[in-house]
Coordinates of N, CA and C in Angstrom, one line a residue:
M7 N -79.5 247.8 143.2 CA -80.7 247.4 143.8 C -80.8 248.1 145.2
R8 N -81.9 248.7 145.6 CA -82.1 249.3 146.8 C -82.0 248.4 148.0
K9 N -81.7 248.9 149.2 CA -81.5 248.0 150.4 C -82.8 247.3 150.7
D10 N -84.0 248.0 150.6 CA -85.2 247.3 150.9 C -85.6 246.2 149.9
Q11 N -85.2 246.4 148.6 CA -85.4 245.4 147.6 C -84.5 244.2 147.9
E12 N -83.3 244.5 148.3 CA -82.3 243.4 148.6 C -82.8 242.6 149.8
S13 N -83.4 243.3 150.8 CA -83.9 242.6 151.9 C -85.1 241.7 151.6
L14 N -86.0 242.2 150.7 CA -87.1 241.4 150.3 C -86.7 240.2 149.5
L15 N -85.7 240.4 148.6 CA -85.2 239.3 147.8 C -84.6 238.2 148.7
E16 N -83.8 238.6 149.7 CA -83.2 237.6 150.6 C -84.3 236.9 151.4
F17 N -85.3 237.7 151.9 CA -86.4 237.1 152.6 C -87.1 236.0 151.8
M18 N -87.4 236.3 150.5 CA -88.1 235.4 149.6 C -87.3 234.2 149.4
K19 N -86.0 234.4 149.1 CA -85.1 233.2 148.9 C -85.1 232.3 150.1
D20 N -85.0 232.9 151.3 CA -85.1 232.1 152.6 C -86.4 231.3 152.7
I21 N -87.5 232.0 152.4 CA -88.8 231.3 152.5 C -88.8 230.1 151.5
L22 N -88.4 230.4 150.3 CA -88.4 229.3 149.3 C -87.5 228.1 149.6
K23 N -86.4 228.4 150.3 CA -85.4 227.4 150.7 C -85.8 226.7 152.0
N24 N -86.2 227.5 153.0 CA -86.4 227.0 154.4 C -87.8 227.1 154.9
G25 N -88.7 227.8 154.2 CA -90.0 228.0 154.7 C -90.9 226.8 154.7
T26 N -92.0 226.9 155.4 CA -93.0 225.9 155.4 C -93.7 225.8 154.1
E27 N -94.4 224.8 153.8 CA -95.2 224.7 152.6 C -96.2 225.8 152.5
D28 N -96.9 226.1 153.7 CA -97.9 227.2 153.7 C -97.2 228.6 153.3
E29 N -96.0 228.8 153.9 CA -95.3 230.1 153.6 C -94.9 230.1 152.1
Q30 N -94.5 229.0 151.6 CA -94.1 229.0 150.2 C -95.4 229.3 149.3
Q31 N -96.5 228.7 149.7 CA -97.7 228.9 148.9 C -98.2 230.3 149.0
I32 N -98.0 231.0 150.1 CA -98.3 232.5 150.2 C -97.5 233.3 149.2
L33 N -96.2 232.9 149.0 CA -95.4 233.6 148.0 C -95.9 233.3 146.6
Y34 N -96.3 232.1 146.4 CA -96.8 231.8 145.0 C -98.1 232.6 144.8
L35 N -99.0 232.7 145.8 CA -100.2 233.4 145.6 C -99.9 234.9 145.4
A36 N -98.9 235.5 146.0 CA -98.5 236.9 145.8 C -98.1 237.0 144.3
R37 N -97.4 236.1 143.8 CA -97.0 236.2 142.4 C -98.2 236.1 141.5
Q38 N -99.1 235.1 141.8 CA -100.4 235.0 141.1 C -101.2 236.3 141.1
A39 N -101.3 236.9 142.2 CA -102.0 238.2 142.3 C -101.4 239.3 141.4
I40 N -100.1 239.4 141.4 CA -99.5 240.4 140.5 C -99.7 240.0 139.0
E41 N -99.6 238.7 138.7 CA -99.9 238.3 137.3 C -101.3 238.6 136.9
Y42 N -102.3 238.3 137.8 CA -103.7 238.6 137.5 C -103.9 240.1 137.2
M43 N -103.3 240.9 138.0 CA -103.4 242.4 137.8 C -102.8 242.8 136.5
Q44 N -101.7 242.3 136.2 CA -101.0 242.6 134.9 C -101.8 242.1 133.7
E45 N -102.3 240.9 133.8 CA -103.0 240.3 132.6 C -104.5 240.7 132.5
R46 N -105.2 240.8 133.6 CA -106.6 240.9 133.6 C -107.1 242.3 134.1
K47 N -106.2 243.1 134.6 CA -106.6 244.4 135.1 C -107.7 244.3 136.2
T48 N -107.5 243.4 137.1 CA -108.5 243.1 138.1 C -107.8 243.4 139.5
A49 N -108.5 243.2 140.6 CA -108.0 243.5 141.9 C -107.0 242.5 142.3
Y50 N -106.0 242.9 143.1 CA -105.0 241.9 143.6 C -105.7 240.8 144.4
L51 N -106.7 241.2 145.1 CA -107.4 240.2 145.9 C -107.9 239.0 145.0
S52 N -108.4 239.4 143.8 CA -108.9 238.3 142.9 C -107.8 237.3 142.6
G53 N -106.6 237.8 142.4 CA -105.4 237.0 142.2 C -105.1 236.1 143.4
F54 N -105.1 236.7 144.6 CA -104.8 235.9 145.8 C -105.9 234.8 145.9
L55 N -107.1 235.0 145.6 CA -108.2 234.0 145.7 C -108.2 233.1 144.5
G56 N -107.6 233.5 143.4 CA -107.6 232.6 142.2 C -109.0 232.6 141.5
L57 N -109.6 233.8 141.5 CA -111.0 233.9 141.0 C -111.0 233.7 139.5
Q58 N -111.7 232.7 139.0 CA -112.0 232.5 137.6 C -113.4 232.1 137.5
G59 N -114.2 232.9 136.9 CA -115.6 232.6 136.8 C -116.1 232.1 135.5
E60 N -117.4 231.6 135.6 CA -118.1 231.3 134.3 C -119.5 231.6 134.4
Y61 N -120.1 232.2 133.4 CA -121.5 232.5 133.3 C -122.2 231.3 132.7
L62 N -123.1 230.8 133.4 CA -123.8 229.6 133.0 C -125.1 229.9 132.2
E63 N -125.5 228.9 131.5 CA -126.7 229.1 130.6 C -128.0 229.5 131.3
D64 N -128.1 229.1 132.6 CA -129.3 229.4 133.3 C -129.3 230.8 133.9
G65 N -128.2 231.6 133.6 CA -128.2 233.0 134.1 C -127.4 233.1 135.4
T66 N -126.8 232.1 135.9 CA -126.1 232.2 137.1 C -124.6 232.4 136.8
Y67 N -123.9 232.9 137.8 CA -122.4 233.0 137.7 C -121.8 232.1 138.7
R68 N -120.7 231.5 138.4 CA -120.0 230.5 139.3 C -118.6 230.8 139.4
F69 N -118.1 230.7 140.6 CA -116.6 230.8 140.9 C -116.3 229.5 141.7
E70 N -115.2 228.9 141.3 CA -114.7 227.7 142.1 C -113.3 228.1 142.5
V71 N -113.0 228.1 143.8 CA -111.6 228.5 144.2 C -111.1 227.4 145.1
P72 N -109.8 227.2 145.1 CA -109.1 226.3 146.0 C -109.0 227.0 147.4
I73 N -109.2 226.2 148.4 CA -108.9 226.8 149.8 C -107.4 226.7 150.0
T74 N -106.9 227.9 150.3 CA -105.4 228.0 150.5 C -105.1 228.5 151.9
P75 N -103.8 228.4 152.3 CA -103.5 228.9 153.6 C -103.8 230.4 153.8
F76 N -103.7 231.2 152.7 CA -104.1 232.6 152.7 C -105.5 232.9 153.3
M77 N -106.4 231.9 153.0 CA -107.8 232.1 153.4 C -108.1 231.7 154.8
L78 N -107.3 231.0 155.5 CA -107.6 230.3 156.7 C -107.5 231.2 158.0
N79 N -108.4 231.0 158.9 CA -108.3 231.6 160.2 C -107.5 230.7 161.2
Q80 N -107.5 231.1 162.4 CA -106.7 230.3 163.4 C -107.3 228.9 163.6
M81 N -108.6 228.7 163.3 CA -109.2 227.4 163.5 C -109.2 226.5 162.2
K82 N -108.4 227.0 161.2 CA -108.1 226.3 160.0 C -109.4 226.2 159.1
A83 N -110.3 227.1 159.3 CA -111.5 227.3 158.4 C -111.3 228.6 157.6
V84 N -112.0 228.7 156.5 CA -111.9 229.9 155.7 C -112.4 231.1 156.5
H85 N -111.6 232.2 156.6 CA -112.0 233.4 157.3 C -113.3 233.9 156.8
G86 N -114.2 234.4 157.7 CA -115.5 234.9 157.3 C -115.4 236.1 156.3
G87 N -114.3 236.9 156.4 CA -114.2 238.0 155.5 C -113.8 237.5 154.1
I88 N -113.1 236.5 154.0 CA -112.8 235.9 152.7 C -114.0 235.3 152.1
T89 N -114.8 234.6 152.8 CA -116.0 234.0 152.3 C -117.0 235.1 151.9
A90 N -117.1 236.2 152.6 CA -117.9 237.3 152.2 C -117.4 238.0 151.0
T91 N -116.1 238.1 150.9 CA -115.5 238.7 149.6 C -115.8 237.8 148.4
L92 N -115.8 236.5 148.6 CA -116.1 235.6 147.5 C -117.6 235.8 147.1
A93 N -118.5 235.9 148.1 CA -119.9 236.2 147.8 C -120.1 237.5 147.1
D94 N -119.4 238.6 147.5 CA -119.5 239.9 146.9 C -119.0 239.8 145.5
S95 N -117.9 239.1 145.2 CA -117.4 239.0 143.9 C -118.3 238.2 142.9
V96 N -118.8 237.1 143.4 CA -119.6 236.4 142.5 C -121.0 237.1 142.2
M97 N -121.5 237.7 143.2 CA -122.8 238.5 143.0 C -122.5 239.7 142.1
G98 N -121.4 240.4 142.3 CA -121.1 241.5 141.5 C -120.8 241.1 140.0
S99 N -120.2 239.9 139.9 CA -120.0 239.4 138.5 C -121.3 239.1 137.8
V100 N -122.2 238.5 138.5 CA -123.5 238.2 137.8 C -124.3 239.4 137.5
A101 N -124.2 240.4 138.5 CA -124.9 241.7 138.2 C -124.4 242.4 137.0
S102 N -123.1 242.4 136.9 CA -122.4 243.1 135.8 C -122.7 242.4 134.5
R103 N -122.5 241.1 134.5 CA -122.7 240.3 133.3 C -124.1 240.4 132.8
S104 N -125.1 240.3 133.7 CA -126.5 240.2 133.2 C -127.0 241.6 132.9
T105 N -126.5 242.7 133.4 CA -127.0 244.0 133.1 C -126.2 244.7 132.0
G106 N -124.9 244.3 131.8 CA -124.0 245.0 130.9 C -123.4 246.3 131.5
Y107 N -123.5 246.4 132.8 CA -123.0 247.6 133.5 C -121.9 247.3 134.4
K108 N -121.0 248.2 134.7 CA -120.1 248.2 135.8 C -120.9 248.4 137.0
V109 N -120.6 247.7 138.1 CA -121.4 247.8 139.3 C -120.6 248.0 140.5
V110 N -121.2 248.5 141.6 CA -120.6 248.6 142.9 C -121.6 248.1 143.9
T111 N -121.1 247.5 145.0 CA -122.0 247.0 146.0 C -122.5 248.2 146.9
T112 N -123.8 248.2 147.1 CA -124.4 249.2 148.0 C -124.9 248.5 149.3
E113 N -125.1 247.2 149.3 CA -125.6 246.5 150.5 C -125.3 245.1 150.3
M114 N -125.0 244.4 151.4 CA -124.8 243.0 151.3 C -125.2 242.3 152.7
N115 N -125.8 241.2 152.6 CA -126.2 240.5 153.8 C -125.8 239.0 153.7
V116 N -125.0 238.5 154.7 CA -124.5 237.1 154.6 C -124.9 236.4 155.8
H117 N -125.1 235.1 155.6 CA -125.4 234.2 156.7 C -124.3 233.1 156.7
Y118 N -123.5 233.0 157.7 CA -122.5 231.9 157.8 C -123.2 230.7 158.4
L119 N -123.2 229.6 157.6 CA -124.0 228.5 158.0 C -123.1 227.3 158.6
T120 N -122.0 227.1 158.0 CA -121.0 226.1 158.4 C -119.6 226.6 158.1
P121 N -118.6 226.1 158.8 CA -117.3 226.5 158.5 C -116.8 226.1 157.1
G122 N -116.1 227.0 156.5 CA -115.5 226.8 155.2 C -114.3 225.9 155.3
T123 N -114.5 224.6 155.2 CA -113.4 223.6 155.2 C -113.5 222.7 154.0
G124 N -112.4 222.0 153.8 CA -112.3 221.1 152.6 C -111.2 221.6 151.7
D125 N -111.4 221.3 150.4 CA -110.4 221.6 149.4 C -110.8 222.8 148.5
R126 N -112.1 223.0 148.3 CA -112.5 224.0 147.4 C -113.8 224.7 147.9
L127 N -114.1 225.9 147.5 CA -115.3 226.6 147.7 C -115.9 226.8 146.3
I128 N -117.2 226.6 146.2 CA -118.0 226.8 144.9 C -119.1 227.8 145.2
A129 N -118.9 229.0 144.6 CA -119.9 230.1 144.8 C -120.7 230.3 143.6
T130 N -122.0 230.3 143.7 CA -122.9 230.6 142.6 C -123.8 231.8 143.0
A131 N -124.2 232.6 142.0 CA -125.0 233.7 142.2 C -126.0 233.9 141.0
S132 N -127.1 234.5 141.4 CA -128.1 234.8 140.3 C -128.8 236.1 140.7
V133 N -129.4 236.7 139.7 CA -130.1 238.0 139.8 C -131.5 237.7 140.3
L134 N -131.9 238.4 141.4 CA -133.3 238.3 141.9 C -134.2 239.3 141.2
R135 N -133.6 240.6 141.0 CA -134.4 241.6 140.3 C -133.4 242.7 139.9
R136 N -133.7 243.2 138.7 CA -133.0 244.3 138.1 C -133.9 245.5 137.9
G137 N -133.5 246.6 138.5 CA -134.2 247.9 138.2 C -133.4 248.8 137.3
K138 N -133.8 250.1 137.3 CA -133.1 251.0 136.4 C -131.8 251.3 136.9
T139 N -131.6 251.4 138.3 CA -130.3 251.8 138.8 C -129.7 250.7 139.8
L140 N -130.5 249.8 140.2 CA -130.1 248.8 141.2 C -130.3 247.3 140.7
C141 N -129.5 246.4 141.1 CA -129.7 245.0 140.8 C -129.5 244.2 142.1
V142 N -130.5 243.4 142.4 CA -130.4 242.6 143.6 C -130.1 241.1 143.3
C143 N -129.1 240.6 144.0 CA -128.6 239.2 143.7 C -128.7 238.3 144.9
E144 N -128.6 237.0 144.7 CA -128.5 236.1 145.8 C -127.3 235.2 145.5
C145 N -126.7 234.6 146.6 CA -125.5 233.8 146.4 C -125.6 232.6 147.4
K146 N -125.0 231.5 147.0 CA -124.8 230.4 147.9 C -123.3 229.9 147.6
I147 N -122.7 229.6 148.8 CA -121.3 229.0 148.7 C -121.3 227.7 149.4
H148 N -120.9 226.7 148.6 CA -120.7 225.3 149.1 C -119.3 224.9 149.1
N149 N -118.9 223.9 149.9 CA -117.6 223.3 149.7 C -117.8 222.1 148.7
E150 N -116.7 221.4 148.4 CA -116.8 220.4 147.4 C -117.6 219.2 147.8
Q151 N -117.9 219.1 149.1 CA -118.7 218.0 149.6 C -120.2 218.4 149.6
G152 N -120.5 219.6 149.1 CA -121.9 220.0 149.0 C -122.4 220.7 150.3
R153 N -121.6 220.9 151.3 CA -122.1 221.6 152.5 C -122.2 223.1 152.3
L154 N -123.4 223.6 152.7 CA -123.7 225.0 152.5 C -122.9 225.8 153.5
V155 N -122.0 226.6 153.1 CA -121.1 227.4 153.9 C -121.7 228.8 154.2
L156 N -122.3 229.4 153.1 CA -122.8 230.8 153.2 C -124.0 230.9 152.3
A157 N -124.9 231.7 152.7 CA -126.0 232.2 151.9 C -126.1 233.7 152.0
G158 N -126.4 234.4 151.0 CA -126.4 235.8 151.1 C -127.1 236.5 149.9
T159 N -127.3 237.8 150.1 CA -127.9 238.7 149.1 C -127.1 239.9 149.0
G160 N -127.2 240.6 147.9 CA -126.5 241.8 147.7 C -127.2 242.8 146.8
T161 N -127.1 244.0 147.0 CA -127.6 245.0 146.1 C -126.5 245.8 145.4
F162 N -126.6 246.0 144.1 CA -125.5 246.6 143.3 C -126.0 247.8 142.5
Y163 N -125.3 248.9 142.6 CA -125.6 250.1 141.8 C -125.0 250.0 140.4
L164 N -125.8 250.2 139.4 CA -125.4 250.2 138.1 C -124.7 251.5 137.7
V165 N -123.4 251.5 137.6 CA -122.6 252.7 137.5 C -122.6 253.2 136.1
E166 N -122.1 252.5 135.1 CA -122.0 252.9 133.7 C -121.9 251.6 132.9
P167 N -122.3 251.7 131.6 CA -122.2 250.6 130.7 C -120.7 250.1 130.6
R168 N -120.6 248.8 130.5 CA -119.2 248.2 130.4 C -118.6 248.5 129.0

């Protein structure tokens, strides 16, 4: 084993034995991210967030994710970049699912309305309009108490059929 691998292994053992609960959870999330990538061929970030979505009968897409220490800022609320990433992911998923195309984000607008606190975030998205090359979506993110954390829109370019 190389020296840097040995150092990493010792670090991880120390965190598992002596680390805080938050530090231990970060290691678990790193494992989850790697497993997501191996199994689902998705982005590591999706694994860190624990993204698992469902396409609903009304044409919306929904993600429900636990709020973890990885997501929190210094004020113990979900970091705005994480909330925006969740919005981008759920809108991209509904754009791809509803159009049958792989998509990339071309524009996104978010409004942070209340801090992301609680145990879970629930993100829902729907298509506002689909054109020949672009798909415009909207998103809302609530916590488990129903407080609206974020509202946003996004435009997605239709790259190629899935």
